């Protein structure tokens, strides 16, 4: 016996949300064959879900393209990604400054040892060692995130950032596949479709997946995009 209409709508809604990419009724029917749903039942479920606002759709001639509502997904915005980038840049700058300061102190010690008397060397060496120790303690705190963020907070931020980049890359690839399929056999040019639908590419709003990928934690970088 065929599933009830409300059951079919639930199955179709779950599938559309899980895929989160443009779909037509034939694609949905092909994927949901295991539920013994006929194409007519799937088409009815898609139209009902669209009419009730649970999913969205666009018409291209006689064909309808369905898509999950995007307002149900939490995606880091440009401001949040820029903030992560700024925090990472500050940490890198502080680390470089500490390395430079230590290098200068070591150079001064070597210079003093070669030019000063033994008494002067011992006196200056003691002072410089104190300064080096203070700088090393400060650097250790910075590396541990004591003065800026705790290790747990830094780990959480890195995970959030990595997840955001992963979702970005996946959705960018999914969009390209669907966009190429739609525009390939269309009488309209991709530019005309883009203007009609109000689509914005990454470069249109001044962001780059490649740029943000370079900020991912060491060992997790993927340069594809």
XYZ file of N, CA and C in Angstrom:
675
model
N 0.842 -1.199 0.000
C 0.000 0.000 0.000
C 0.873 1.242 0.000
N 0.506 2.270 -0.779
C 1.302 3.497 -0.890
C 1.233 4.296 0.397
N 2.296 5.072 0.739
C 2.308 5.869 1.955
C 1.245 6.949 1.892
N 0.754 7.376 3.052
C -0.201 8.465 3.124
C 0.449 9.762 2.670
N -0.415 10.744 2.279
C 0.110 11.992 1.733
C 0.958 12.750 2.743
N 0.517 12.772 4.037
C 1.295 13.502 5.041
C 2.642 12.836 5.271
N 2.664 11.463 5.171
C 3.923 10.739 5.311
C 4.841 11.052 4.142
N 4.274 11.120 2.933
C 5.070 11.444 1.745
C 5.663 12.841 1.870
N 4.879 13.792 2.364
C 5.377 15.158 2.528
C 6.540 15.197 3.519
N 6.434 14.424 4.583
C 7.512 14.390 5.574
C 8.797 13.818 4.991
N 8.648 12.739 4.200
C 9.819 12.120 3.573
C 10.468 13.086 2.592
N 9.634 13.731 1.772
C 10.153 14.677 0.774
C 10.796 15.877 1.444
N 10.167 16.416 2.488
C 10.722 17.580 3.194
C 12.081 17.244 3.804
N 12.186 16.089 4.438
C 13.466 15.688 5.037
C 14.552 15.557 3.971
N 14.184 14.988 2.829
C 15.164 14.805 1.748
C 15.630 16.154 1.197
N 14.703 17.067 0.948
C 15.056 18.385 0.411
C 15.960 19.135 1.388
N 15.656 19.068 2.689
C 16.488 19.758 3.690
C 17.865 19.123 3.807
N 17.918 17.794 3.727
C 19.221 17.111 3.823
C 20.104 17.435 2.627
N 19.521 17.483 1.444
C 20.298 17.778 0.235
C 20.718 19.244 0.189
N 19.807 20.133 0.559
C 20.070 21.577 0.569
C 20.733 22.045 -0.733
N 20.116 21.679 -1.833
C 20.585 22.098 -3.158
C 19.381 22.123 -4.097
N 19.436 22.855 -5.181
C 18.309 22.895 -6.110
C 17.980 21.503 -6.644
N 16.666 21.164 -6.656
C 16.216 19.839 -7.093
C 14.965 19.983 -7.958
N 14.810 19.083 -8.931
C 13.542 19.004 -9.642
C 12.823 17.735 -9.200
N 11.567 17.595 -9.607
C 10.755 16.472 -9.128
C 11.324 15.128 -9.565
N 11.916 15.064 -10.752
C 12.477 13.799 -11.239
C 13.651 13.350 -10.373
N 14.521 14.307 -10.010
C 15.670 13.973 -9.151
C 15.194 13.443 -7.809
N 14.187 14.111 -7.230
C 13.646 13.668 -5.940
C 13.037 12.275 -6.072
N 12.295 12.048 -7.150
C 11.672 10.738 -7.362
C 12.717 9.639 -7.491
N 13.801 9.921 -8.201
C 14.862 8.923 -8.384
C 15.488 8.525 -7.043
N 15.717 9.514 -6.190
C 16.363 9.243 -4.906
C 15.419 8.547 -3.921
N 14.127 8.772 -4.050
C 13.171 8.248 -3.065
C 12.422 7.011 -3.559
N 12.971 6.324 -4.539
C 12.337 5.101 -5.042
C 12.192 4.050 -3.946
N 13.156 4.055 -3.005
C 13.135 3.038 -1.946
C 11.922 3.171 -1.037
N 11.238 4.336 -1.073
C 10.053 4.532 -0.243
C 8.753 4.185 -0.995
N 8.908 3.664 -2.220
C 7.750 3.286 -3.045
C 6.818 4.463 -3.301
N 7.413 5.634 -3.472
C 6.619 6.823 -3.777
C 6.588 7.049 -5.282
N 5.404 7.221 -5.835
C 5.282 7.506 -7.260
C 5.623 8.963 -7.523
N 5.996 9.230 -8.773
C 6.389 10.597 -9.131
C 5.242 11.582 -8.932
N 4.009 11.137 -9.202
C 2.864 12.033 -9.011
C 2.698 12.409 -7.547
N 2.939 11.446 -6.652
C 2.828 11.721 -5.215
C 3.931 12.669 -4.764
N 5.119 12.486 -5.335
C 6.244 13.354 -4.984
C 6.004 14.769 -5.496
N 5.496 14.885 -6.718
C 5.200 16.203 -7.275
C 4.156 16.927 -6.419
N 3.130 16.180 -5.992
C 2.086 16.762 -5.144
C 2.666 17.216 -3.815
N 3.550 16.388 -3.235
C 4.165 16.737 -1.952
C 5.034 17.983 -2.096
N 5.806 18.062 -3.179
C 6.658 19.233 -3.412
C 5.823 20.505 -3.549
N 4.736 20.424 -4.308
C 3.886 21.597 -4.505
C 3.215 22.013 -3.201
N 2.775 21.030 -2.415
C 2.137 21.339 -1.131
C 3.122 22.004 -0.179
N 4.345 21.466 -0.122
C 5.383 22.038 0.743
C 5.744 23.450 0.296
N 5.787 23.668 -1.031
C 6.110 24.993 -1.558
C 4.992 25.982 -1.247
N 3.745 25.552 -1.411
C 2.599 26.427 -1.149
C 2.511 26.803 0.330
N 2.911 25.883 1.207
C 2.847 26.159 2.644
C 4.074 26.912 3.155
N 5.059 27.151 2.259
C 6.236 27.920 2.659
C 7.310 27.112 3.364
N 7.172 25.779 3.371
C 8.175 24.952 4.039
C 9.426 24.778 3.182
N 9.270 24.920 1.876
C 10.403 24.948 0.952
C 10.158 26.072 -0.045
N 11.179 26.423 -0.833
C 11.023 27.461 -1.839
C 11.181 26.851 -3.227
N 10.769 27.607 -4.262
C 10.906 27.098 -5.615
C 11.014 28.244 -6.613
N 11.558 27.929 -7.775
C 11.652 28.862 -8.892
C 11.157 28.143 -10.137
N 10.481 28.870 -11.004
C 9.985 28.294 -12.245
C 10.869 28.729 -13.411
N 11.275 27.756 -14.224
C 12.039 28.014 -15.442
C 11.260 27.397 -16.599
N 10.370 28.201 -17.191
C 9.501 27.669 -18.222
C 8.511 26.707 -17.599
N 8.504 25.455 -18.076
C 7.604 24.448 -17.535
C 8.217 23.681 -16.362
N 9.471 23.955 -16.062
C 10.169 23.205 -15.013
C 10.220 23.994 -13.707
N 10.024 23.292 -12.598
C 10.128 23.900 -11.275
C 11.379 23.364 -10.574
N 12.109 24.263 -9.960
C 13.296 23.888 -9.183
C 13.000 24.190 -7.718
N 13.167 23.179 -6.859
C 12.840 23.315 -5.442
C 14.123 23.388 -4.607
N 14.029 24.110 -3.473
C 15.201 24.302 -2.613
C 14.746 24.462 -1.170
N 15.565 23.942 -0.242
C 15.264 24.086 1.185
C 15.319 25.558 1.589
N 14.536 25.931 2.579
C 14.572 27.305 3.098
C 15.941 27.552 3.736
N 16.609 28.603 3.304
C 17.961 28.870 3.780
C 17.988 29.526 5.149
N 16.848 30.091 5.587
C 16.838 30.770 6.883
C 16.864 29.800 8.061
N 16.786 28.492 7.778
C 16.846 27.513 8.873
C 18.281 27.061 9.160
N 19.221 27.464 8.328
C 20.613 27.052 8.504
C 21.428 28.200 9.086
N 22.309 27.889 10.029
C 23.184 28.883 10.639
C 24.530 28.878 9.924
N 24.832 29.976 9.247
C 26.080 30.090 8.493
C 26.832 31.322 8.972
N 28.100 31.200 9.367
C 28.876 32.381 9.791
C 28.871 33.440 8.698
N 28.606 34.686 9.102
C 28.579 35.752 8.109
C 29.977 36.309 7.879
N 30.057 37.239 6.949
C 31.347 37.817 6.577
C 32.007 38.508 7.760
N 31.202 39.156 8.597
C 31.759 39.872 9.750
C 32.436 38.911 10.721
N 31.785 37.756 10.976
C 32.365 36.767 11.891
C 33.653 36.179 11.322
N 33.678 35.897 10.023
C 34.887 35.359 9.402
C 36.016 36.387 9.426
N 35.679 37.648 9.208
C 36.691 38.707 9.248
C 37.262 38.871 10.652
N 36.404 38.697 11.680
C 36.867 38.809 13.061
C 37.859 37.697 13.387
N 37.564 36.476 12.923
C 38.498 35.363 13.130
C 39.838 35.657 12.456
N 39.779 36.194 11.254
C 40.994 36.521 10.517
C 41.801 37.581 11.252
N 41.115 38.580 11.812
C 41.803 39.662 12.520
C 42.484 39.156 13.792
N 41.795 38.277 14.540
C 42.382 37.724 15.767
C 43.620 36.889 15.444
N 43.547 36.106 14.380
C 44.687 35.292 13.972
C 45.858 36.170 13.574
N 45.574 37.255 12.865
C 46.624 38.165 12.419
C 47.319 38.828 13.608
N 46.546 39.210 14.634
C 47.129 39.841 15.829
C 48.064 38.881 16.554
N 47.637 37.628 16.699
C 48.477 36.635 17.367
C 49.791 36.417 16.611
N 49.706 36.345 15.279
C 50.903 36.154 14.476
C 51.852 37.348 14.609
N 51.283 38.540 14.663
C 52.100 39.748 14.790
C 52.821 39.789 16.136
N 52.108 39.454 17.211
C 52.713 39.447 18.549
C 53.835 38.419 18.621
N 53.608 37.253 18.043
C 54.624 36.200 18.064
C 55.877 36.636 17.325
N 55.701 37.275 16.167
C 56.845 37.743 15.389
C 57.619 38.818 16.153
N 56.897 39.684 16.862
C 57.553 40.735 17.639
C 58.402 40.139 18.758
N 57.889 39.096 19.413
C 58.629 38.458 20.495
C 59.871 37.736 19.961
N 59.725 37.088 18.814
C 60.882 36.417 18.205
C 61.965 37.435 17.854
N 61.538 38.571 17.321
C 62.481 39.621 16.930
C 63.185 40.193 18.158
N 62.437 40.407 19.240
C 63.017 40.953 20.474
C 64.043 39.987 21.062
N 63.728 38.696 21.085
C 64.662 37.699 21.617
C 65.932 37.642 20.771
N 65.755 37.722 19.458
C 66.911 37.686 18.565
C 67.825 38.891 18.798
N 67.221 40.061 19.020
C 68.007 41.263 19.273
C 68.773 41.149 20.596
N 68.121 40.596 21.612
C 68.776 40.435 22.909
C 69.953 39.453 22.817
N 69.760 38.381 22.090
C 70.849 37.417 21.922
C 72.024 38.049 21.186
N 71.702 38.890 20.180
C 72.763 39.577 19.452
C 73.527 40.544 20.340
N 72.805 41.235 21.231
C 73.453 42.165 22.148
C 74.368 41.426 23.122
N 73.925 40.270 23.590
C 74.737 39.476 24.519
C 76.050 39.059 23.858
N 75.972 38.580 22.630
C 77.175 38.160 21.920
C 78.119 39.333 21.678
N 77.521 40.474 21.357
C 78.341 41.673 21.124
C 79.034 42.124 22.397
N 78.323 42.110 23.507
C 78.902 42.527 24.790
C 79.996 41.569 25.239
N 79.771 40.294 25.023
C 80.766 39.304 25.440
C 82.089 39.473 24.698
N 82.036 40.001 23.480
C 83.256 40.135 22.690
C 83.970 41.478 22.895
N 83.286 42.438 23.513
C 83.865 43.782 23.621
C 84.076 44.282 25.051
N 83.337 43.778 26.002
C 83.410 44.305 27.367
C 84.374 43.502 28.245
N 84.689 44.118 29.393
C 85.530 43.420 30.373
C 84.695 42.310 31.012
N 85.349 41.422 31.705
C 84.649 40.301 32.341
C 83.603 40.795 33.338
N 83.980 41.832 34.129
C 83.046 42.370 35.120
C 81.816 42.980 34.441
N 82.066 43.715 33.350
C 80.957 44.336 32.620
C 80.078 43.278 31.949
N 80.745 42.268 31.447
C 80.001 41.194 30.793
C 79.058 40.510 31.781
N 79.585 40.204 32.976
C 78.783 39.521 33.982
C 77.591 40.381 34.422
N 77.848 41.686 34.590
C 76.793 42.598 35.021
C 75.681 42.707 33.963
N 76.112 42.953 32.716
C 75.124 43.089 31.643
C 74.429 41.766 31.322
N 75.192 40.688 31.467
C 74.609 39.373 31.197
C 73.461 39.076 32.155
N 73.652 39.432 33.426
C 72.604 39.204 34.420
C 71.346 40.006 34.079
N 71.555 41.270 33.675
C 70.406 42.120 33.321
C 69.680 41.575 32.092
N 70.463 41.178 31.100
C 69.853 40.684 29.874
C 69.131 39.360 30.095
N 69.693 38.525 30.966
C 69.029 37.253 31.251
C 67.657 37.478 31.897
N 67.590 38.492 32.769
C 66.316 38.824 33.398
C 65.311 39.288 32.341
N 65.816 40.138 31.428
C 64.939 40.632 30.369
C 64.472 39.486 29.461
N 65.390 38.599 29.123
C 65.037 37.462 28.276
C 64.008 36.574 28.966
N 64.194 36.324 30.252
C 63.260 35.487 31.003
C 61.871 36.107 31.019
N 61.833 37.440 31.240
C 60.549 38.131 31.254
C 59.858 38.034 29.893
N 60.648 38.198 28.809
C 60.082 38.115 27.472
C 59.612 36.695 27.160
N 60.381 35.689 27.604
C 59.998 34.307 27.363
C 58.723 33.946 28.115
N 58.587 34.449 29.349
C 57.375 34.190 30.124
C 56.168 34.827 29.452
N 56.363 36.037 28.948
C 55.278 36.725 28.256
C 54.891 35.985 26.973
N 55.901 35.523 26.239
C 55.655 34.791 25.004
C 54.930 33.476 25.289
N 55.328 32.796 26.377
C 54.688 31.531 26.743
C 53.213 31.750 27.065
N 52.919 32.850 27.755
C 51.521 33.156 28.071
C 50.725 33.439 26.803
N 51.361 34.159 25.885
C 50.671 34.471 24.625
C 50.412 33.205 23.825
N 51.403 32.312 23.798
C 51.226 31.052 23.064
C 50.139 30.198 23.702
N 50.018 30.282 25.017
C 48.990 29.520 25.714
C 47.635 30.186 25.696
N 47.561 31.375 25.147
C 46.294 32.080 25.052
C 45.837 32.702 26.353
N 46.737 32.870 27.328
C 46.334 33.360 28.642
C 45.817 34.784 28.575
N 46.518 35.644 27.828
C 46.139 37.050 27.838
C 45.053 37.380 26.815
N 44.787 36.451 25.887
C 43.786 36.738 24.852
C 42.603 35.777 24.951
N 42.843 34.508 24.752
C 41.783 33.508 24.841
C 42.332 32.242 25.499
N 41.445 31.486 26.145
C 41.858 30.228 26.755
C 42.049 29.178 25.666
N 42.801 28.097 25.963
C 42.977 27.033 24.974
C 41.642 26.453 24.507
N 40.684 26.334 25.442
C 39.373 25.790 25.067
C 38.645 26.722 24.105
N 38.716 28.028 24.406
C 38.044 28.996 23.525
C 38.697 29.026 22.149
N 40.038 28.974 22.138
C 40.734 28.988 20.858
C 40.383 27.737 20.041
N 40.307 26.591 20.707
C 39.962 25.350 20.025
C 38.550 25.426 19.454
N 37.627 26.016 20.229
C 36.244 26.147 19.770
C 36.159 27.061 18.555
N 36.920 28.164 18.594
C 36.919 29.103 17.465
C 37.493 28.430 16.223
N 38.584 27.669 16.409
C 39.194 26.979 15.271
C 38.230 25.963 14.664
N 37.479 25.239 15.526
C 36.522 24.252 15.014
C 35.392 24.943 14.254
N 34.882 26.047 14.837
C 33.806 26.785 14.173
C 34.271 27.289 12.814
N 35.498 27.801 12.786
C 36.045 28.337 11.532
C 36.219 27.228 10.501
N 36.768 26.076 10.944
C 36.981 24.953 10.028
C 35.659 24.428 9.483
N 34.642 24.335 10.368
C 33.329 23.873 9.928
C 32.728 24.846 8.917
N 32.898 26.155 9.183
C 32.351 27.170 8.275
C 32.996 27.062 6.896
N 34.318 26.878 6.863
C 35.020 26.747 5.586
C 34.571 25.489 4.851
N 34.357 24.389 5.608
C 33.922 23.131 5.003
C 32.537 23.280 4.372
N 31.607 23.930 5.113
C 30.263 24.149 4.580
C 30.315 25.061 3.362
N 31.140 26.083 3.452
C 31.280 27.035 2.343
C 31.741 26.300 1.079
N 32.808 25.493 1.231
C 33.360 24.767 0.088
C 32.327 23.805 -0.505
N 31.599 23.091 0.368
C 30.625 22.114 -0.095
C 29.490 22.795 -0.859
N 28.975 23.893 -0.302
C 27.848 24.576 -0.942
C 28.282 25.293 -2.213
N 29.507 25.743 -2.246
C 30.029 26.374 -3.467
C 30.099 25.343 -4.596
N 30.557 24.136 -4.251
C 30.655 23.076 -5.257
C 29.261 22.625 -5.720
N 28.330 22.496 -4.763
C 26.976 22.079 -5.101
C 26.298 23.113 -5.999
N 26.476 24.387 -5.657
C 25.881 25.444 -6.471
C 26.436 25.405 -7.891
N 27.742 25.226 -8.032
C 28.356 25.213 -9.364
C 27.800 24.076 -10.208
N 27.634 22.881 -9.595
C 27.113 21.741 -10.347
C 25.711 22.032 -10.872
N 24.864 22.562 -9.982
C 23.477 22.836 -10.378
C 23.421 23.993 -11.373
N 24.194 25.026 -11.119
C 24.203 26.207 -11.985
C 24.642 25.826 -13.400
N 25.689 24.995 -13.491
C 26.166 24.568 -14.808
C 25.101 23.757 -15.536
N 24.381 22.907 -14.794
C 23.346 22.072 -15.398
C 22.196 22.925 -15.934
N 21.776 23.917 -15.149
C 20.641 24.763 -15.532
C 20.980 25.647 -16.730
N 22.167 26.246 -16.691
C 22.515 27.236 -17.718
C 23.030 26.604 -19.012
N 23.447 25.331 -18.939
C 24.040 24.689 -20.113
C 23.067 24.624 -21.287
N 21.807 24.239 -20.988
C 20.824 24.068 -22.066
C 19.784 25.181 -22.086
N 20.071 26.266 -21.440
C 19.120 27.372 -21.368
C 19.383 28.375 -22.488
N 18.325 28.975 -23.034
C 18.518 30.010 -24.065
C 19.133 31.288 -23.506
N 19.018 31.454 -22.197
C 19.586 32.643 -21.557
C 21.053 32.404 -21.210
N 21.818 33.475 -21.201
C 23.226 33.382 -20.808
C 23.324 33.296 -19.296
N 24.421 32.742 -18.756
C 24.598 32.711 -17.296
C 24.498 34.096 -16.666
N 24.975 35.109 -17.380
C 24.908 36.473 -16.838
C 23.464 36.933 -16.707
N 22.626 36.601 -17.729
C 21.217 36.991 -17.676
C 20.499 36.272 -16.534
N 20.774 34.965 -16.371
C 20.198 34.211 -15.261
C 20.631 34.803 -13.925
N 21.900 35.140 -13.837
C 22.468 35.690 -12.600
C 21.753 36.981 -12.204
N 21.534 37.861 -13.172
C 20.865 39.127 -12.892
C 19.395 38.918 -12.573
N 18.755 37.969 -13.260
C 17.330 37.709 -13.034
C 17.080 37.165 -11.626
N 17.932 36.263 -11.174
C 17.750 35.626 -9.870
C 18.380 36.415 -8.727
N 19.176 37.427 -9.042
C 19.851 38.181 -7.994
C 20.970 37.400 -7.337
N 21.608 36.513 -8.095
C 22.698 35.683 -7.554
C 23.972 36.518 -7.439
N 24.671 36.338 -6.331
C 25.954 37.015 -6.125
C 27.046 35.983 -5.921
N 28.123 36.066 -6.721
C 29.288 35.206 -6.523
C 30.115 35.749 -5.355
N 31.037 34.922 -4.883
C 31.902 35.353 -3.782
C 32.619 36.655 -4.116
N 33.172 36.713 -5.339
C 33.944 37.885 -5.713
C 33.089 39.152 -5.805
N 31.766 38.966 -5.997
C 30.874 40.125 -6.077
C 30.796 40.875 -4.750
N 30.992 40.157 -3.650
C 30.919 40.806 -2.339
C 32.301 40.888 -1.670
N 33.339 40.652 -2.459
C 34.702 40.869 -1.978
C 35.238 39.820 -1.029
N 34.806 38.551 -1.155
C 35.342 37.487 -0.306
C 35.925 36.385 -1.179
N 36.839 35.594 -0.592
C 37.509 34.530 -1.337
C 37.662 33.300 -0.452
N 37.143 32.164 -0.898
C 37.293 30.915 -0.153
C 38.764 30.556 0.001
N 39.566 30.789 -1.037
C 40.989 30.470 -0.992
C 41.686 31.256 0.122
N 41.339 32.549 0.241
C 41.964 33.392 1.259
C 41.651 32.899 2.662
N 40.383 32.587 2.914
C 40.000 32.134 4.248
C 40.536 30.736 4.544
N 40.702 29.902 3.505
C 41.221 28.542 3.715
C 42.640 28.570 4.268
N 43.425 29.604 3.897
C 44.802 29.690 4.382
C 44.868 29.991 5.871
N 43.744 30.405 6.475
C 43.719 30.726 7.903
C 43.337 29.533 8.760
N 43.018 28.395 8.122
C 42.608 27.222 8.889
C 43.781 26.691 9.711
N 43.484 26.043 10.878
C 44.551 25.508 11.746
C 45.484 24.587 10.984
N 46.744 24.547 11.399
C 47.760 23.715 10.753
C 47.315 22.264 10.738
N 47.463 21.624 9.577
C 47.092 20.222 9.458
C 45.684 20.014 8.953
N 44.884 21.119 8.865
C 43.510 20.987 8.408
C 43.257 21.760 7.117
N 44.304 22.351 6.555
C 44.130 23.184 5.361
C 43.811 22.313 4.158
N 42.852 22.813 3.359
C 42.565 22.216 2.068
C 42.520 23.352 1.083
N 43.407 23.323 0.104
C 43.526 24.445 -0.801
C 42.574 24.352 -1.970
N 41.749 23.298 -2.034
C 40.789 23.247 -3.116
C 39.674 24.225 -2.827
N 39.038 24.756 -3.823
C 37.942 25.671 -3.604
C 37.306 26.100 -4.874
